[in-house]
């Protein structure tokens, strides 16, 4: 009515952020439901094949469902399934929990020394922690295993005085 004021109370930023996040998550789950069901069926039909559990984790990760992805990858942790270890490293790297990421990458590397993704992860994590010697060592190994992949991360190829300067700056 004219002359009266309506009291409008807006939700807090935390409330609408939570509501928005839940809506996005619901939408994503609807979009991937068929793929999830298919992979869960494969997991039940092939319980001894860890690749299906890993694929489910990758699906979740691609859609930004990191918590769900981590749960799937952790199911394979005790088996030392290298792709899952690398994926756990990647999730930790993104948090960023570089120390944990490096632990997973190193476990994967010890299991499969020629795994390019484990080497790349180790090189990147060591570089982030300013362990330039270890980063260079992992990068050199990566160049031998997959030169094309290594060329995409040329910043890891610290040479001579660059490596010395970076190490001094880190100290």
Short mmCIF file of N, CA and C in Angstrom, two decimals:
data_model
loop_
_atom_site.label_atom_id
_atom_site.label_comp_id
_atom_site.label_asym_id
_atom_site.label_seq_id
_atom_site.Cartn_x
_atom_site.Cartn_y
_atom_site.Cartn_z
N UNK A 1 0.83 -1.17 0.00
CA UNK A 1 0.00 0.00 0.00
C UNK A 1 0.88 1.24 0.00
N UNK A 2 0.40 2.28 -0.58
CA UNK A 2 1.20 3.51 -0.59
C UNK A 2 1.46 4.00 0.82
N UNK A 3 2.68 4.46 1.03
CA UNK A 3 3.05 5.02 2.30
C UNK A 3 3.60 4.02 3.30
N UNK A 4 3.54 2.73 2.97
CA UNK A 4 4.11 1.73 3.88
C UNK A 4 5.40 1.20 3.28
N UNK A 5 6.27 0.80 4.13
CA UNK A 5 7.54 0.25 3.66
C UNK A 5 7.55 -1.25 3.86
N UNK A 6 8.00 -1.92 2.83
CA UNK A 6 8.12 -3.37 2.93
C UNK A 6 9.50 -3.71 3.46
N UNK A 7 9.54 -4.62 4.39
CA UNK A 7 10.82 -5.04 4.94
C UNK A 7 11.31 -6.24 4.14
N UNK A 8 12.41 -6.06 3.48
CA UNK A 8 13.00 -7.13 2.68
C UNK A 8 14.30 -7.56 3.35
N UNK A 9 14.38 -8.81 3.67
CA UNK A 9 15.60 -9.34 4.29
C UNK A 9 16.28 -10.26 3.29
N UNK A 10 17.45 -9.86 2.89
CA UNK A 10 18.22 -10.67 1.94
C UNK A 10 19.00 -11.74 2.70
N UNK A 11 19.17 -12.88 2.08
CA UNK A 11 19.97 -13.91 2.75
C UNK A 11 21.44 -13.48 2.81
N UNK A 12 22.14 -14.04 3.76
CA UNK A 12 23.56 -13.70 3.89
C UNK A 12 24.33 -14.32 2.74
N UNK A 13 25.51 -13.82 2.53
CA UNK A 13 26.36 -14.34 1.45
C UNK A 13 26.62 -15.82 1.64
N UNK A 14 26.86 -16.23 2.88
CA UNK A 14 27.12 -17.65 3.16
C UNK A 14 25.91 -18.51 2.81
N UNK A 15 24.70 -18.00 3.10
CA UNK A 15 23.48 -18.76 2.81
C UNK A 15 23.26 -18.94 1.32
N UNK A 16 23.40 -17.85 0.55
CA UNK A 16 23.15 -18.00 -0.88
C UNK A 16 24.29 -18.74 -1.58
N UNK A 17 25.49 -18.62 -1.07
CA UNK A 17 26.60 -19.39 -1.65
C UNK A 17 26.38 -20.88 -1.44
N UNK A 18 25.95 -21.25 -0.25
CA UNK A 18 25.67 -22.65 0.05
C UNK A 18 24.54 -23.17 -0.83
N UNK A 19 23.47 -22.39 -0.96
CA UNK A 19 22.33 -22.81 -1.78
C UNK A 19 22.74 -22.95 -3.24
N UNK A 20 23.53 -22.01 -3.73
CA UNK A 20 24.00 -22.06 -5.12
C UNK A 20 24.87 -23.29 -5.34
N UNK A 21 25.80 -23.53 -4.44
CA UNK A 21 26.70 -24.68 -4.54
C UNK A 21 25.93 -25.99 -4.56
N UNK A 22 24.93 -26.09 -3.71
CA UNK A 22 24.11 -27.31 -3.67
C UNK A 22 23.33 -27.49 -4.96
N UNK A 23 22.83 -26.40 -5.53
CA UNK A 23 22.10 -26.49 -6.80
C UNK A 23 23.02 -26.93 -7.94
N UNK A 24 24.21 -26.37 -7.97
CA UNK A 24 25.18 -26.77 -9.00
C UNK A 24 25.53 -28.25 -8.86
N UNK A 25 25.75 -28.68 -7.63
CA UNK A 25 26.08 -30.08 -7.37
C UNK A 25 24.93 -31.00 -7.81
N UNK A 26 23.71 -30.60 -7.52
CA UNK A 26 22.54 -31.38 -7.94
C UNK A 26 22.47 -31.46 -9.46
N UNK A 27 22.69 -30.34 -10.12
CA UNK A 27 22.68 -30.31 -11.59
C UNK A 27 23.75 -31.23 -12.17
N UNK A 28 24.96 -31.15 -11.62
CA UNK A 28 26.06 -31.99 -12.10
C UNK A 28 25.72 -33.47 -11.89
N UNK A 29 25.22 -33.81 -10.73
CA UNK A 29 24.85 -35.21 -10.46
C UNK A 29 23.80 -35.71 -11.44
N UNK A 30 22.85 -34.85 -11.81
CA UNK A 30 21.85 -35.23 -12.80
C UNK A 30 22.49 -35.46 -14.16
N UNK A 31 23.46 -34.63 -14.50
CA UNK A 31 24.11 -34.72 -15.80
C UNK A 31 24.96 -35.99 -15.94
N UNK A 32 25.56 -36.42 -14.84
CA UNK A 32 26.48 -37.58 -14.93
C UNK A 32 25.88 -38.86 -14.38
N UNK A 33 24.61 -38.81 -13.97
CA UNK A 33 23.98 -39.97 -13.32
C UNK A 33 24.09 -41.24 -14.16
N UNK A 34 23.84 -41.15 -15.45
CA UNK A 34 23.90 -42.32 -16.32
C UNK A 34 25.31 -42.90 -16.36
N UNK A 35 26.30 -42.03 -16.49
CA UNK A 35 27.70 -42.49 -16.52
C UNK A 35 28.10 -43.11 -15.19
N UNK A 36 27.65 -42.52 -14.09
CA UNK A 36 27.96 -43.05 -12.75
C UNK A 36 27.36 -44.44 -12.60
N UNK A 37 26.09 -44.59 -12.99
CA UNK A 37 25.44 -45.90 -12.87
C UNK A 37 26.14 -46.95 -13.71
N UNK A 38 26.56 -46.57 -14.90
CA UNK A 38 27.27 -47.51 -15.78
C UNK A 38 28.59 -47.95 -15.14
N UNK A 39 29.34 -47.00 -14.62
CA UNK A 39 30.62 -47.33 -13.99
C UNK A 39 30.42 -48.14 -12.71
N UNK A 40 29.40 -47.81 -11.94
CA UNK A 40 29.13 -48.60 -10.73
C UNK A 40 28.75 -50.03 -11.09
N UNK A 41 28.05 -50.21 -12.20
CA UNK A 41 27.74 -51.55 -12.68
C UNK A 41 29.00 -52.30 -13.08
N UNK A 42 29.92 -51.61 -13.75
CA UNK A 42 31.20 -52.22 -14.14
C UNK A 42 32.01 -52.60 -12.90
N UNK A 43 31.97 -51.76 -11.89
CA UNK A 43 32.71 -52.03 -10.65
C UNK A 43 32.16 -53.29 -9.99
N UNK A 44 30.84 -53.41 -9.93
CA UNK A 44 30.23 -54.60 -9.32
C UNK A 44 30.51 -55.85 -10.14
N UNK A 45 30.49 -55.72 -11.46
CA UNK A 45 30.72 -56.88 -12.33
C UNK A 45 32.20 -57.29 -12.37
N UNK A 46 33.10 -56.33 -12.10
CA UNK A 46 34.54 -56.58 -12.17
C UNK A 46 35.24 -56.07 -10.92
N UNK A 47 34.96 -56.65 -9.76
CA UNK A 47 35.53 -56.11 -8.51
C UNK A 47 37.06 -56.19 -8.44
N UNK A 48 37.66 -57.01 -9.26
CA UNK A 48 39.12 -57.14 -9.21
C UNK A 48 39.82 -56.18 -10.18
N UNK A 49 39.06 -55.37 -10.89
CA UNK A 49 39.65 -54.43 -11.85
C UNK A 49 39.56 -53.00 -11.30
N UNK A 50 40.66 -52.49 -10.80
CA UNK A 50 40.64 -51.15 -10.19
C UNK A 50 40.41 -50.02 -11.19
N UNK A 51 40.59 -50.28 -12.47
CA UNK A 51 40.45 -49.18 -13.43
C UNK A 51 39.04 -48.59 -13.46
N UNK A 52 38.03 -49.39 -13.12
CA UNK A 52 36.66 -48.86 -13.12
C UNK A 52 36.43 -47.91 -11.95
N UNK A 53 36.99 -48.24 -10.81
CA UNK A 53 36.90 -47.34 -9.65
C UNK A 53 37.64 -46.04 -9.97
N UNK A 54 38.80 -46.17 -10.60
CA UNK A 54 39.58 -45.00 -10.97
C UNK A 54 38.81 -44.14 -11.98
N UNK A 55 38.17 -44.77 -12.95
CA UNK A 55 37.39 -44.03 -13.95
C UNK A 55 36.24 -43.26 -13.30
N UNK A 56 35.62 -43.86 -12.31
CA UNK A 56 34.55 -43.17 -11.60
C UNK A 56 35.10 -41.95 -10.87
N UNK A 57 36.26 -42.11 -10.24
CA UNK A 57 36.91 -40.97 -9.58
C UNK A 57 37.25 -39.87 -10.57
N UNK A 58 37.75 -40.25 -11.74
CA UNK A 58 38.09 -39.27 -12.77
C UNK A 58 36.84 -38.54 -13.25
N UNK A 59 35.75 -39.27 -13.42
CA UNK A 59 34.49 -38.64 -13.83
C UNK A 59 34.07 -37.58 -12.81
N UNK A 60 34.10 -37.95 -11.54
CA UNK A 60 33.75 -36.98 -10.50
C UNK A 60 34.69 -35.76 -10.54
N UNK A 61 35.97 -36.02 -10.68
CA UNK A 61 36.95 -34.92 -10.68
C UNK A 61 36.73 -33.99 -11.86
N UNK A 62 36.42 -34.53 -13.02
CA UNK A 62 36.20 -33.70 -14.21
C UNK A 62 35.03 -32.74 -14.02
N UNK A 63 34.09 -33.12 -13.21
CA UNK A 63 32.92 -32.29 -12.97
C UNK A 63 33.03 -31.49 -11.68
N UNK A 64 34.23 -31.44 -11.12
CA UNK A 64 34.48 -30.60 -9.94
C UNK A 64 34.02 -31.19 -8.62
N UNK A 65 33.70 -32.47 -8.62
CA UNK A 65 33.26 -33.13 -7.39
C UNK A 65 34.48 -33.80 -6.73
N UNK A 66 35.36 -32.96 -6.22
CA UNK A 66 36.64 -33.43 -5.69
C UNK A 66 36.48 -34.38 -4.50
N UNK A 67 35.53 -34.11 -3.64
CA UNK A 67 35.34 -34.97 -2.46
C UNK A 67 34.94 -36.38 -2.89
N UNK A 68 34.00 -36.47 -3.83
CA UNK A 68 33.57 -37.77 -4.33
C UNK A 68 34.71 -38.47 -5.06
N UNK A 69 35.46 -37.71 -5.84
CA UNK A 69 36.60 -38.28 -6.57
C UNK A 69 37.63 -38.85 -5.61
N UNK A 70 37.95 -38.09 -4.57
CA UNK A 70 38.94 -38.54 -3.60
C UNK A 70 38.49 -39.83 -2.91
N UNK A 71 37.21 -39.94 -2.59
CA UNK A 71 36.69 -41.16 -1.96
C UNK A 71 36.93 -42.37 -2.86
N UNK A 72 36.71 -42.20 -4.15
CA UNK A 72 36.92 -43.32 -5.08
C UNK A 72 38.40 -43.67 -5.19
N UNK A 73 39.24 -42.67 -5.33
CA UNK A 73 40.68 -42.93 -5.46
C UNK A 73 41.24 -43.58 -4.20
N UNK A 74 40.75 -43.15 -3.04
CA UNK A 74 41.24 -43.71 -1.77
C UNK A 74 40.88 -45.20 -1.62
N UNK A 75 39.85 -45.64 -2.31
CA UNK A 75 39.52 -47.07 -2.29
C UNK A 75 40.65 -47.90 -2.89
N UNK A 76 41.48 -47.27 -3.72
CA UNK A 76 42.58 -47.97 -4.39
C UNK A 76 43.94 -47.67 -3.78
N UNK A 77 43.95 -46.85 -2.74
CA UNK A 77 45.19 -46.41 -2.12
C UNK A 77 46.04 -47.58 -1.63
N UNK A 78 45.45 -48.50 -0.91
CA UNK A 78 46.21 -49.62 -0.35
C UNK A 78 46.71 -50.59 -1.41
N UNK A 79 46.08 -50.57 -2.58
CA UNK A 79 46.51 -51.44 -3.67
C UNK A 79 47.70 -50.85 -4.44
N UNK A 80 48.05 -49.62 -4.13
CA UNK A 80 49.10 -48.91 -4.86
C UNK A 80 48.83 -48.90 -6.37
N UNK A 81 47.57 -48.68 -6.73
CA UNK A 81 47.19 -48.58 -8.14
C UNK A 81 47.68 -47.23 -8.64
N UNK A 82 48.66 -47.26 -9.53
CA UNK A 82 49.39 -46.06 -9.93
C UNK A 82 48.50 -44.93 -10.45
N UNK A 83 47.56 -45.19 -11.37
CA UNK A 83 46.73 -44.07 -11.82
C UNK A 83 45.97 -43.39 -10.67
N UNK A 84 45.49 -44.16 -9.71
CA UNK A 84 44.79 -43.57 -8.58
C UNK A 84 45.75 -42.76 -7.70
N UNK A 85 46.98 -43.25 -7.53
CA UNK A 85 47.97 -42.50 -6.75
C UNK A 85 48.27 -41.15 -7.41
N UNK A 86 48.42 -41.17 -8.73
CA UNK A 86 48.67 -39.92 -9.45
C UNK A 86 47.47 -38.99 -9.31
N UNK A 87 46.27 -39.54 -9.42
CA UNK A 87 45.07 -38.72 -9.29
C UNK A 87 44.92 -38.15 -7.88
N UNK A 88 45.26 -38.93 -6.87
CA UNK A 88 45.26 -38.41 -5.50
C UNK A 88 46.28 -37.28 -5.36
N UNK A 89 47.43 -37.47 -6.00
CA UNK A 89 48.43 -36.41 -6.02
C UNK A 89 47.91 -35.15 -6.68
N UNK A 90 47.20 -35.32 -7.79
CA UNK A 90 46.65 -34.16 -8.49
C UNK A 90 45.62 -33.41 -7.64
N UNK A 91 44.76 -34.17 -6.97
CA UNK A 91 43.77 -33.52 -6.11
C UNK A 91 44.46 -32.76 -4.97
N UNK A 92 45.46 -33.38 -4.37
CA UNK A 92 46.19 -32.70 -3.29
C UNK A 92 46.91 -31.46 -3.82
N UNK A 93 47.47 -31.56 -5.02
CA UNK A 93 48.18 -30.43 -5.63
C UNK A 93 47.23 -29.24 -5.82
N UNK A 94 46.00 -29.52 -6.19
CA UNK A 94 45.02 -28.46 -6.43
C UNK A 94 44.52 -27.80 -5.16
N UNK A 95 44.65 -28.45 -4.01
CA UNK A 95 44.07 -27.90 -2.76
C UNK A 95 44.69 -26.58 -2.34
N UNK A 96 45.86 -26.23 -2.30
CA UNK A 96 47.11 -26.96 -2.55
C UNK A 96 47.70 -27.55 -1.27
N UNK A 97 47.90 -28.84 -1.31
CA UNK A 97 48.61 -29.56 -0.25
C UNK A 97 49.78 -30.26 -0.95
N UNK A 98 50.80 -29.48 -1.21
CA UNK A 98 51.92 -29.93 -2.05
C UNK A 98 52.66 -31.09 -1.41
N UNK A 99 52.82 -31.07 -0.10
CA UNK A 99 53.54 -32.14 0.58
C UNK A 99 52.83 -33.48 0.38
N UNK A 100 51.52 -33.50 0.56
CA UNK A 100 50.75 -34.72 0.35
C UNK A 100 50.80 -35.14 -1.12
N UNK A 101 50.68 -34.16 -2.02
CA UNK A 101 50.75 -34.45 -3.45
C UNK A 101 52.07 -35.14 -3.78
N UNK A 102 53.16 -34.61 -3.26
CA UNK A 102 54.48 -35.19 -3.52
C UNK A 102 54.57 -36.62 -2.99
N UNK A 103 53.96 -36.87 -1.86
CA UNK A 103 53.95 -38.23 -1.29
C UNK A 103 53.28 -39.20 -2.26
N UNK A 104 52.13 -38.81 -2.80
CA UNK A 104 51.42 -39.68 -3.74
C UNK A 104 52.21 -39.85 -5.04
N UNK A 105 52.76 -38.77 -5.56
CA UNK A 105 53.54 -38.86 -6.80
C UNK A 105 54.76 -39.77 -6.61
N UNK A 106 55.43 -39.64 -5.48
CA UNK A 106 56.61 -40.47 -5.22
C UNK A 106 56.23 -41.95 -5.09
N UNK A 107 55.11 -42.23 -4.46
CA UNK A 107 54.64 -43.63 -4.37
C UNK A 107 54.37 -44.19 -5.76
N UNK A 108 53.74 -43.39 -6.60
CA UNK A 108 53.45 -43.83 -7.97
C UNK A 108 54.74 -44.05 -8.74
N UNK A 109 55.69 -43.13 -8.57
CA UNK A 109 56.97 -43.23 -9.27
C UNK A 109 57.74 -44.48 -8.83
N UNK A 110 57.73 -44.78 -7.55
CA UNK A 110 58.44 -45.98 -7.06
C UNK A 110 57.82 -47.25 -7.62
N UNK A 111 56.52 -47.23 -7.80
CA UNK A 111 55.83 -48.40 -8.35
C UNK A 111 56.07 -48.52 -9.86
N UNK A 112 56.05 -47.39 -10.55
CA UNK A 112 56.26 -47.36 -12.01
C UNK A 112 57.22 -46.22 -12.35
N UNK A 113 58.52 -46.48 -12.37
CA UNK A 113 59.50 -45.42 -12.61
C UNK A 113 59.38 -44.72 -13.97
N UNK A 114 58.71 -45.36 -14.92
CA UNK A 114 58.57 -44.75 -16.24
C UNK A 114 57.19 -44.13 -16.44
N UNK A 115 56.48 -43.85 -15.37
CA UNK A 115 55.15 -43.25 -15.50
C UNK A 115 55.31 -41.73 -15.66
N UNK A 116 54.98 -41.25 -16.84
CA UNK A 116 55.19 -39.85 -17.18
C UNK A 116 54.38 -38.92 -16.27
N UNK A 117 53.17 -39.29 -15.94
CA UNK A 117 52.34 -38.42 -15.12
C UNK A 117 52.86 -38.33 -13.69
N UNK A 118 53.39 -39.43 -13.18
CA UNK A 118 53.98 -39.40 -11.84
C UNK A 118 55.24 -38.54 -11.84
N UNK A 119 56.05 -38.66 -12.89
CA UNK A 119 57.26 -37.84 -12.99
C UNK A 119 56.92 -36.36 -13.10
N UNK A 120 55.93 -36.05 -13.93
CA UNK A 120 55.51 -34.66 -14.08
C UNK A 120 55.00 -34.12 -12.75
N UNK A 121 54.16 -34.89 -12.08
CA UNK A 121 53.64 -34.45 -10.79
C UNK A 121 54.75 -34.21 -9.79
N UNK A 122 55.70 -35.13 -9.73
CA UNK A 122 56.83 -34.98 -8.80
C UNK A 122 57.65 -33.75 -9.14
N UNK A 123 57.88 -33.51 -10.42
CA UNK A 123 58.66 -32.34 -10.83
C UNK A 123 57.93 -31.05 -10.44
N UNK A 124 56.63 -30.99 -10.71
CA UNK A 124 55.86 -29.79 -10.38
C UNK A 124 55.77 -29.57 -8.87
N UNK A 125 55.52 -30.64 -8.12
CA UNK A 125 55.41 -30.50 -6.67
C UNK A 125 56.74 -30.08 -6.05
N UNK A 126 57.82 -30.69 -6.51
CA UNK A 126 59.14 -30.29 -6.00
C UNK A 126 59.45 -28.84 -6.36
N UNK A 127 59.08 -28.44 -7.55
CA UNK A 127 59.29 -27.05 -7.97
C UNK A 127 58.51 -26.10 -7.06
N UNK A 128 57.27 -26.44 -6.75
CA UNK A 128 56.45 -25.61 -5.86
C UNK A 128 57.06 -25.50 -4.47
N UNK A 129 57.71 -26.57 -4.01
CA UNK A 129 58.34 -26.57 -2.69
C UNK A 129 59.76 -26.01 -2.74
N UNK A 130 60.14 -25.55 -3.90
CA UNK A 130 61.48 -24.98 -4.13
C UNK A 130 62.59 -26.00 -3.93
N UNK A 131 62.29 -27.26 -4.17
CA UNK A 131 63.29 -28.33 -4.19
C UNK A 131 63.75 -28.47 -5.64
N UNK A 132 64.52 -27.50 -6.09
CA UNK A 132 64.83 -27.40 -7.51
C UNK A 132 65.69 -28.55 -8.01
N UNK A 133 66.55 -29.09 -7.18
CA UNK A 133 67.36 -30.23 -7.60
C UNK A 133 66.50 -31.45 -7.88
N UNK A 134 65.57 -31.75 -6.97
CA UNK A 134 64.66 -32.88 -7.15
C UNK A 134 63.72 -32.63 -8.32
N UNK A 135 63.30 -31.38 -8.49
CA UNK A 135 62.42 -31.04 -9.62
C UNK A 135 63.14 -31.28 -10.93
N UNK A 136 64.37 -30.86 -10.99
CA UNK A 136 65.16 -31.04 -12.22
C UNK A 136 65.38 -32.52 -12.50
N UNK A 137 65.68 -33.28 -11.47
CA UNK A 137 65.90 -34.72 -11.63
C UNK A 137 64.65 -35.41 -12.19
N UNK A 138 63.49 -35.08 -11.64
CA UNK A 138 62.24 -35.66 -12.13
C UNK A 138 61.95 -35.20 -13.55
N UNK A 139 62.25 -33.93 -13.85
CA UNK A 139 62.00 -33.40 -15.18
C UNK A 139 62.89 -34.05 -16.22
N UNK A 140 64.15 -34.27 -15.89
CA UNK A 140 65.08 -34.94 -16.82
C UNK A 140 64.58 -36.36 -17.11
N UNK A 141 64.12 -37.05 -16.08
CA UNK A 141 63.56 -38.39 -16.27
C UNK A 141 62.30 -38.32 -17.14
N UNK A 142 61.48 -37.31 -16.94
CA UNK A 142 60.28 -37.13 -17.74
C UNK A 142 60.63 -36.92 -19.21
N UNK A 143 61.66 -36.11 -19.47
CA UNK A 143 62.06 -35.87 -20.86
C UNK A 143 62.45 -37.16 -21.56
N UNK A 144 63.04 -38.09 -20.83
CA UNK A 144 63.42 -39.38 -21.41
C UNK A 144 62.20 -40.24 -21.69
N UNK A 145 61.19 -40.14 -20.82
CA UNK A 145 60.00 -40.98 -20.94
C UNK A 145 59.01 -40.40 -21.94
N UNK A 146 58.77 -39.08 -21.88
CA UNK A 146 57.77 -38.44 -22.74
C UNK A 146 58.19 -37.00 -23.02
N UNK A 147 58.99 -36.85 -24.07
CA UNK A 147 59.54 -35.54 -24.41
C UNK A 147 58.45 -34.53 -24.77
N UNK A 148 57.38 -35.00 -25.39
CA UNK A 148 56.29 -34.10 -25.78
C UNK A 148 55.62 -33.52 -24.54
N UNK A 149 55.30 -34.36 -23.58
CA UNK A 149 54.69 -33.88 -22.34
C UNK A 149 55.65 -32.94 -21.61
N UNK A 150 56.91 -33.31 -21.55
CA UNK A 150 57.91 -32.48 -20.88
C UNK A 150 58.00 -31.09 -21.51
N UNK A 151 57.89 -31.03 -22.84
CA UNK A 151 58.01 -29.73 -23.52
C UNK A 151 56.88 -28.78 -23.16
N UNK A 152 55.77 -29.30 -22.68
CA UNK A 152 54.65 -28.46 -22.27
C UNK A 152 54.90 -27.81 -20.91
N UNK A 153 55.92 -28.27 -20.20
CA UNK A 153 56.25 -27.76 -18.87
C UNK A 153 57.72 -27.34 -18.82
N UNK A 154 58.11 -26.59 -19.83
CA UNK A 154 59.51 -26.20 -19.97
C UNK A 154 60.02 -25.36 -18.80
N UNK A 155 59.13 -24.73 -18.06
CA UNK A 155 59.56 -23.92 -16.92
C UNK A 155 60.27 -24.77 -15.87
N UNK A 156 60.05 -26.08 -15.91
CA UNK A 156 60.69 -26.98 -14.95
C UNK A 156 62.14 -27.28 -15.33
N UNK A 157 62.52 -26.88 -16.53
CA UNK A 157 63.86 -27.20 -17.05
C UNK A 157 64.85 -26.11 -16.67
N UNK A 158 65.06 -25.95 -15.37
CA UNK A 158 66.04 -24.98 -14.90
C UNK A 158 67.44 -25.48 -15.23
N UNK A 159 68.25 -24.61 -15.79
CA UNK A 159 69.58 -25.04 -16.22
C UNK A 159 70.65 -24.19 -15.55
N UNK A 160 71.73 -24.82 -15.25
CA UNK A 160 72.93 -24.14 -14.76
C UNK A 160 72.67 -23.06 -13.75
N UNK A 161 73.00 -21.80 -14.14
CA UNK A 161 72.90 -20.69 -13.21
C UNK A 161 71.46 -20.38 -12.82
N UNK A 162 70.50 -20.69 -13.72
CA UNK A 162 69.09 -20.47 -13.36
C UNK A 162 68.73 -21.30 -12.14
N UNK A 163 69.15 -22.56 -12.15
CA UNK A 163 68.84 -23.46 -11.03
C UNK A 163 69.55 -22.98 -9.77
N UNK A 164 70.79 -22.56 -9.93
CA UNK A 164 71.54 -22.05 -8.77
C UNK A 164 70.88 -20.80 -8.18
N UNK A 165 70.47 -19.88 -9.06
CA UNK A 165 69.82 -18.66 -8.61
C UNK A 165 68.50 -18.97 -7.92
N UNK A 166 67.74 -19.90 -8.49
CA UNK A 166 66.45 -20.26 -7.90
C UNK A 166 66.65 -20.90 -6.54
N UNK A 167 67.65 -21.74 -6.44
CA UNK A 167 67.93 -22.41 -5.16
C UNK A 167 68.36 -21.39 -4.11
N UNK A 168 69.20 -20.44 -4.50
CA UNK A 168 69.63 -19.40 -3.58
C UNK A 168 68.46 -18.53 -3.13
N UNK A 169 67.58 -18.22 -4.08
CA UNK A 169 66.40 -17.40 -3.75
C UNK A 169 65.49 -18.18 -2.79
N UNK A 170 65.39 -19.48 -3.00
CA UNK A 170 64.57 -20.31 -2.13
C UNK A 170 65.11 -20.38 -0.72
N UNK A 171 66.43 -20.34 -0.60
CA UNK A 171 67.05 -20.40 0.73
C UNK A 171 66.96 -19.03 1.39
#
